[in-house]
């Protein structure tokens, strides 16, 4: 029987799956075990297309309870399949991919960043923490979340960071993540009930859209599920703080890149290419999982019931067969050629109507704006620990990136 690799994953983090593939080369899907369950590892664009074909992968039951209780929430769109998933996914596609809506959110982020960070002349700024606050304030306003004062919004920022930071680890970080999700689900459930009773929610906001959304059977979302999906709009937006810290890290290493970003106009293509390269180069999602349905045949093998399918995200985004000099940070690669849907997969692959992350457009737009704002900001990077540990999921620069503004 194949040895279980759960402990190796916990110890090695992002390096675990690429290392396993390197140690066991071959053309077919790699076999291993996690948490006692048989696993097949998928890698490469053709494998991405296979993984995102609904006939080949089942999401219901695939996510462990600890991940649901921290990162995604019970009953989230990520746990649905078939007609139920498609009906729920429309809620996100209509709000998170429409260009005017995406642009409006990016502009709110720009305004908040200038107010919060740009006004700190002569002061040291902990960029990761401040970016989380900026993003939470912007998305709360944009989404039409009711009633929260500045203290409540800043609590939301810290809770969203905790949900992401603690989902993949045992111990205190995980307990903080559970408490943070429970707190915000309770607050938003009450807000949903109150808004439905008063009829006060604006229909043209994401908050109003969640309240009025109808499932495949015609029913409204119950208050708890509505709260879960509201957090699945807010939490991933706040998580752009990780990419913001990585963006500053890249600029500290590549002053030429920073200069080019600073000199580009607001509608230039270089900032978008930079955002894509940050998402490709830096570690965020290590892999994605699903379950094989009964009777699935993979590479000529009929898979056992309950087999887990793992899509190697970090490894694919650094695959030398897909990317020239994959460990060189080079935004120019995306000026030379736009990223193919199933090559660049930091937030998943496949068609957007499927299980690909619906917030990808938001991430690219917001990160492009923040990259320009950062590059144009007069700042210096004092001595600090900017190492990025690969054994920590999710990881970020150890210092969170400290900047001195106006230095």
PDB file of C-alpha atoms in Angstrom, residues 212-392:
ATOM      1  CA  UNK A 212     -32.802  37.879  -3.428  1.00  0.00           C
ATOM      2  CA  UNK A 213     -30.931  34.994  -5.075  1.00  0.00           C
ATOM      3  CA  UNK A 214     -33.028  31.946  -5.967  1.00  0.00           C
ATOM      4  CA  UNK A 215     -31.610  28.451  -5.934  1.00  0.00           C
ATOM      5  CA  UNK A 216     -32.256  25.862  -8.641  1.00  0.00           C
ATOM      6  CA  UNK A 217     -35.443  24.823  -6.790  1.00  0.00           C
ATOM      7  CA  UNK A 218     -36.649  28.427  -6.542  1.00  0.00           C
ATOM      8  CA  UNK A 219     -35.912  28.869  -2.838  1.00  0.00           C
ATOM      9  CA  UNK A 220     -34.120  31.798  -1.219  1.00  0.00           C
ATOM     10  CA  UNK A 221     -30.844  31.216   0.541  1.00  0.00           C
ATOM     11  CA  UNK A 222     -31.322  30.640   4.262  1.00  0.00           C
ATOM     12  CA  UNK A 223     -29.667  33.345   6.423  1.00  0.00           C
ATOM     13  CA  UNK A 224     -26.653  31.207   7.300  1.00  0.00           C
ATOM     14  CA  UNK A 225     -25.911  30.241   3.681  1.00  0.00           C
ATOM     15  CA  UNK A 226     -26.444  33.851   2.611  1.00  0.00           C
ATOM     16  CA  UNK A 227     -23.859  34.894   5.211  1.00  0.00           C
ATOM     17  CA  UNK A 228     -21.462  32.214   3.953  1.00  0.00           C
ATOM     18  CA  UNK A 229     -21.704  33.474   0.375  1.00  0.00           C
ATOM     19  CA  UNK A 230     -21.343  37.108   1.419  1.00  0.00           C
ATOM     20  CA  UNK A 231     -18.098  36.122   3.121  1.00  0.00           C
ATOM     21  CA  UNK A 232     -17.126  34.325  -0.091  1.00  0.00           C
ATOM     22  CA  UNK A 233     -17.250  37.717  -1.779  1.00  0.00           C
ATOM     23  CA  UNK A 234     -15.555  39.703   0.981  1.00  0.00           C
ATOM     24  CA  UNK A 235     -12.945  37.199   2.208  1.00  0.00           C
ATOM     25  CA  UNK A 236     -11.235  36.563  -1.185  1.00  0.00           C
ATOM     26  CA  UNK A 237     -11.088  40.316  -1.783  1.00  0.00           C
ATOM     27  CA  UNK A 238      -9.353  40.864   1.554  1.00  0.00           C
ATOM     28  CA  UNK A 239      -7.018  37.985   0.642  1.00  0.00           C
ATOM     29  CA  UNK A 240      -5.570  40.184  -2.123  1.00  0.00           C
ATOM     30  CA  UNK A 241      -3.484  41.528   0.784  1.00  0.00           C
ATOM     31  CA  UNK A 242      -1.239  38.483   0.268  1.00  0.00           C
ATOM     32  CA  UNK A 243      -0.665  39.413  -3.378  1.00  0.00           C
ATOM     33  CA  UNK A 244      -0.130  43.064  -2.372  1.00  0.00           C
ATOM     34  CA  UNK A 245       2.684  42.054  -0.034  1.00  0.00           C
ATOM     35  CA  UNK A 246       4.152  39.899  -2.800  1.00  0.00           C
ATOM     36  CA  UNK A 247       3.898  42.826  -5.227  1.00  0.00           C
ATOM     37  CA  UNK A 248       5.943  45.030  -2.894  1.00  0.00           C
ATOM     38  CA  UNK A 249       8.406  42.186  -2.429  1.00  0.00           C
ATOM     39  CA  UNK A 250       8.838  41.978  -6.211  1.00  0.00           C
ATOM     40  CA  UNK A 251       9.372  45.730  -6.483  1.00  0.00           C
ATOM     41  CA  UNK A 252      11.997  45.619  -3.732  1.00  0.00           C
ATOM     42  CA  UNK A 253      13.890  42.995  -5.731  1.00  0.00           C
ATOM     43  CA  UNK A 254      13.332  44.556  -9.168  1.00  0.00           C
ATOM     44  CA  UNK A 255      13.620  48.382  -9.090  1.00  0.00           C
ATOM     45  CA  UNK A 256      13.369  48.390 -12.888  1.00  0.00           C
ATOM     46  CA  UNK A 257       9.929  46.814 -12.671  1.00  0.00           C
ATOM     47  CA  UNK A 258       8.856  49.390 -10.084  1.00  0.00           C
ATOM     48  CA  UNK A 259      10.028  52.259 -12.307  1.00  0.00           C
ATOM     49  CA  UNK A 260       8.130  50.940 -15.298  1.00  0.00           C
ATOM     50  CA  UNK A 261       4.948  50.552 -13.272  1.00  0.00           C
ATOM     51  CA  UNK A 262       5.304  54.071 -11.897  1.00  0.00           C
ATOM     52  CA  UNK A 263       5.736  55.551 -15.365  1.00  0.00           C
ATOM     53  CA  UNK A 264       2.811  53.719 -16.973  1.00  0.00           C
ATOM     54  CA  UNK A 265      -0.581  55.367 -17.398  1.00  0.00           C
ATOM     55  CA  UNK A 266      -3.642  54.084 -15.565  1.00  0.00           C
ATOM     56  CA  UNK A 267      -4.828  52.024 -18.525  1.00  0.00           C
ATOM     57  CA  UNK A 268      -1.528  50.505 -19.555  1.00  0.00           C
ATOM     58  CA  UNK A 269      -1.013  46.793 -20.064  1.00  0.00           C
ATOM     59  CA  UNK A 270       2.153  46.418 -17.990  1.00  0.00           C
ATOM     60  CA  UNK A 271       0.371  46.571 -14.610  1.00  0.00           C
ATOM     61  CA  UNK A 272      -1.965  43.765 -15.711  1.00  0.00           C
ATOM     62  CA  UNK A 273       1.026  41.698 -16.842  1.00  0.00           C
ATOM     63  CA  UNK A 274       2.689  42.434 -13.509  1.00  0.00           C
ATOM     64  CA  UNK A 275      -0.438  41.223 -11.662  1.00  0.00           C
ATOM     65  CA  UNK A 276      -0.457  37.988 -13.646  1.00  0.00           C
ATOM     66  CA  UNK A 277       3.232  37.435 -12.911  1.00  0.00           C
ATOM     67  CA  UNK A 278       2.753  38.036  -9.175  1.00  0.00           C
ATOM     68  CA  UNK A 279      -0.031  35.455  -9.206  1.00  0.00           C
ATOM     69  CA  UNK A 280       2.127  32.980 -11.144  1.00  0.00           C
ATOM     70  CA  UNK A 281       5.447  33.467  -9.407  1.00  0.00           C
ATOM     71  CA  UNK A 282       4.535  33.745  -5.728  1.00  0.00           C
ATOM     72  CA  UNK A 283       3.043  30.876  -3.678  1.00  0.00           C
ATOM     73  CA  UNK A 284      -0.600  31.168  -2.693  1.00  0.00           C
ATOM     74  CA  UNK A 285      -2.696  28.094  -3.586  1.00  0.00           C
ATOM     75  CA  UNK A 286      -0.564  24.911  -3.387  1.00  0.00           C
ATOM     76  CA  UNK A 287      -3.095  22.571  -4.994  1.00  0.00           C
ATOM     77  CA  UNK A 288      -6.832  22.037  -5.455  1.00  0.00           C
ATOM     78  CA  UNK A 289      -8.846  18.947  -4.605  1.00  0.00           C
ATOM     79  CA  UNK A 290     -11.931  17.067  -5.752  1.00  0.00           C
ATOM     80  CA  UNK A 291     -13.294  13.519  -5.519  1.00  0.00           C
ATOM     81  CA  UNK A 292     -13.522  11.008  -8.323  1.00  0.00           C
ATOM     82  CA  UNK A 293     -17.116   9.972  -9.054  1.00  0.00           C
ATOM     83  CA  UNK A 294     -17.981   6.275  -9.152  1.00  0.00           C
ATOM     84  CA  UNK A 295     -16.606   4.546 -12.219  1.00  0.00           C
ATOM     85  CA  UNK A 296     -14.073   7.221 -13.197  1.00  0.00           C
ATOM     86  CA  UNK A 297     -11.328   5.910 -15.465  1.00  0.00           C
ATOM     87  CA  UNK A 298      -8.072   7.861 -15.369  1.00  0.00           C
ATOM     88  CA  UNK A 299      -5.159   6.941 -17.612  1.00  0.00           C
ATOM     89  CA  UNK A 300      -6.668   3.496 -18.143  1.00  0.00           C
ATOM     90  CA  UNK A 301      -7.245   2.851 -14.427  1.00  0.00           C
ATOM     91  CA  UNK A 302     -10.689   2.567 -12.849  1.00  0.00           C
ATOM     92  CA  UNK A 303     -10.261   4.580  -9.651  1.00  0.00           C
ATOM     93  CA  UNK A 304     -11.394   3.269  -6.263  1.00  0.00           C
ATOM     94  CA  UNK A 305     -14.448   4.901  -4.726  1.00  0.00           C
ATOM     95  CA  UNK A 306     -13.499   8.035  -2.765  1.00  0.00           C
ATOM     96  CA  UNK A 307     -10.209   8.645  -4.556  1.00  0.00           C
ATOM     97  CA  UNK A 308      -9.048  12.228  -4.115  1.00  0.00           C
ATOM     98  CA  UNK A 309      -7.894  14.151  -7.187  1.00  0.00           C
ATOM     99  CA  UNK A 310      -5.253  16.790  -6.511  1.00  0.00           C
ATOM    100  CA  UNK A 311      -4.450  19.418  -9.131  1.00  0.00           C
ATOM    101  CA  UNK A 312      -0.861  20.617  -8.744  1.00  0.00           C
ATOM    102  CA  UNK A 313      -1.234  24.422  -8.852  1.00  0.00           C
ATOM    103  CA  UNK A 314       2.098  25.637  -7.490  1.00  0.00           C
ATOM    104  CA  UNK A 315       4.043  23.086  -9.519  1.00  0.00           C
ATOM    105  CA  UNK A 316       2.262  23.936 -12.758  1.00  0.00           C
ATOM    106  CA  UNK A 317       2.809  27.663 -12.294  1.00  0.00           C
ATOM    107  CA  UNK A 318       6.567  26.912 -12.142  1.00  0.00           C
ATOM    108  CA  UNK A 319       6.755  24.193 -14.788  1.00  0.00           C
ATOM    109  CA  UNK A 320       9.694  24.839 -17.174  1.00  0.00           C
ATOM    110  CA  UNK A 321       7.762  23.142 -19.967  1.00  0.00           C
ATOM    111  CA  UNK A 322       5.154  25.909 -19.714  1.00  0.00           C
ATOM    112  CA  UNK A 323       7.212  28.889 -18.576  1.00  0.00           C
ATOM    113  CA  UNK A 324      10.617  30.020 -19.770  1.00  0.00           C
ATOM    114  CA  UNK A 325      12.858  30.517 -16.709  1.00  0.00           C
ATOM    115  CA  UNK A 326       9.941  29.848 -14.352  1.00  0.00           C
ATOM    116  CA  UNK A 327      11.804  31.043 -11.252  1.00  0.00           C
ATOM    117  CA  UNK A 328      12.610  34.403 -12.806  1.00  0.00           C
ATOM    118  CA  UNK A 329      10.106  37.168 -12.036  1.00  0.00           C
ATOM    119  CA  UNK A 330       9.312  38.565 -15.486  1.00  0.00           C
ATOM    120  CA  UNK A 331       6.076  40.495 -16.177  1.00  0.00           C
ATOM    121  CA  UNK A 332       7.172  40.799 -19.801  1.00  0.00           C
ATOM    122  CA  UNK A 333       6.163  37.163 -20.401  1.00  0.00           C
ATOM    123  CA  UNK A 334       2.493  38.218 -20.281  1.00  0.00           C
ATOM    124  CA  UNK A 335       3.068  41.155 -22.622  1.00  0.00           C
ATOM    125  CA  UNK A 336       4.496  38.761 -25.166  1.00  0.00           C
ATOM    126  CA  UNK A 337       1.506  36.407 -24.868  1.00  0.00           C
ATOM    127  CA  UNK A 338      -1.705  36.527 -22.878  1.00  0.00           C
ATOM    128  CA  UNK A 339      -2.014  33.688 -20.354  1.00  0.00           C
ATOM    129  CA  UNK A 340      -3.827  30.613 -21.591  1.00  0.00           C
ATOM    130  CA  UNK A 341      -6.839  29.640 -19.504  1.00  0.00           C
ATOM    131  CA  UNK A 342      -5.445  26.268 -18.408  1.00  0.00           C
ATOM    132  CA  UNK A 343      -1.752  27.192 -18.249  1.00  0.00           C
ATOM    133  CA  UNK A 344      -1.877  29.947 -15.615  1.00  0.00           C
ATOM    134  CA  UNK A 345      -3.947  28.550 -12.743  1.00  0.00           C
ATOM    135  CA  UNK A 346      -3.191  30.437  -9.494  1.00  0.00           C
ATOM    136  CA  UNK A 347      -6.964  30.584  -8.876  1.00  0.00           C
ATOM    137  CA  UNK A 348      -7.896  27.436 -10.750  1.00  0.00           C
ATOM    138  CA  UNK A 349      -8.646  26.709 -14.393  1.00  0.00           C
ATOM    139  CA  UNK A 350     -11.400  25.608 -16.701  1.00  0.00           C
ATOM    140  CA  UNK A 351     -14.346  27.713 -17.888  1.00  0.00           C
ATOM    141  CA  UNK A 352     -15.541  30.456 -15.582  1.00  0.00           C
ATOM    142  CA  UNK A 353     -19.033  28.918 -15.555  1.00  0.00           C
ATOM    143  CA  UNK A 354     -17.511  25.862 -13.856  1.00  0.00           C
ATOM    144  CA  UNK A 355     -15.475  25.739 -10.650  1.00  0.00           C
ATOM    145  CA  UNK A 356     -12.854  28.308 -11.657  1.00  0.00           C
ATOM    146  CA  UNK A 357     -12.665  31.114  -9.096  1.00  0.00           C
ATOM    147  CA  UNK A 358     -15.221  33.800 -10.093  1.00  0.00           C
ATOM    148  CA  UNK A 359     -13.135  36.465  -8.343  1.00  0.00           C
ATOM    149  CA  UNK A 360     -10.181  36.199 -10.705  1.00  0.00           C
ATOM    150  CA  UNK A 361     -11.162  39.334 -12.652  1.00  0.00           C
ATOM    151  CA  UNK A 362     -11.462  41.251  -9.383  1.00  0.00           C
ATOM    152  CA  UNK A 363      -8.055  40.024  -8.221  1.00  0.00           C
ATOM    153  CA  UNK A 364      -6.302  41.064 -11.430  1.00  0.00           C
ATOM    154  CA  UNK A 365      -8.023  44.463 -11.587  1.00  0.00           C
ATOM    155  CA  UNK A 366      -7.471  45.321  -7.921  1.00  0.00           C
ATOM    156  CA  UNK A 367      -3.888  44.067  -7.879  1.00  0.00           C
ATOM    157  CA  UNK A 368      -3.113  46.083 -11.024  1.00  0.00           C
ATOM    158  CA  UNK A 369      -4.411  49.238  -9.340  1.00  0.00           C
ATOM    159  CA  UNK A 370      -2.522  48.554  -6.111  1.00  0.00           C
ATOM    160  CA  UNK A 371       0.671  47.818  -8.048  1.00  0.00           C
ATOM    161  CA  UNK A 372       0.533  51.208  -9.761  1.00  0.00           C
ATOM    162  CA  UNK A 373      -0.253  52.982  -6.483  1.00  0.00           C
ATOM    163  CA  UNK A 374       2.606  51.242  -4.716  1.00  0.00           C
ATOM    164  CA  UNK A 375       5.078  51.935  -7.502  1.00  0.00           C
ATOM    165  CA  UNK A 376       4.168  55.646  -7.501  1.00  0.00           C
ATOM    166  CA  UNK A 377       4.344  55.907  -3.729  1.00  0.00           C
ATOM    167  CA  UNK A 378       7.505  57.470  -2.330  1.00  0.00           C
ATOM    168  CA  UNK A 379       8.674  54.688  -0.031  1.00  0.00           C
ATOM    169  CA  UNK A 380      11.784  52.891   1.159  1.00  0.00           C
ATOM    170  CA  UNK A 381      12.117  49.317   2.385  1.00  0.00           C
ATOM    171  CA  UNK A 382      14.005  49.197   5.701  1.00  0.00           C
ATOM    172  CA  UNK A 383      16.025  46.167   6.766  1.00  0.00           C
ATOM    173  CA  UNK A 384      13.672  43.300   7.606  1.00  0.00           C
ATOM    174  CA  UNK A 385      13.110  39.578   7.082  1.00  0.00           C
ATOM    175  CA  UNK A 386      11.589  39.309   3.594  1.00  0.00           C
ATOM    176  CA  UNK A 387      12.066  35.565   3.304  1.00  0.00           C
ATOM    177  CA  UNK A 388       9.006  33.615   2.141  1.00  0.00           C
ATOM    178  CA  UNK A 389       8.806  30.224   3.899  1.00  0.00           C
ATOM    179  CA  UNK A 390       7.446  27.501   1.637  1.00  0.00           C
ATOM    180  CA  UNK A 391       6.555  25.230   4.559  1.00  0.00           C
ATOM    181  CA  UNK A 392       3.828  27.653   5.687  1.00  0.00           C
TER     182      UNK A 392
END
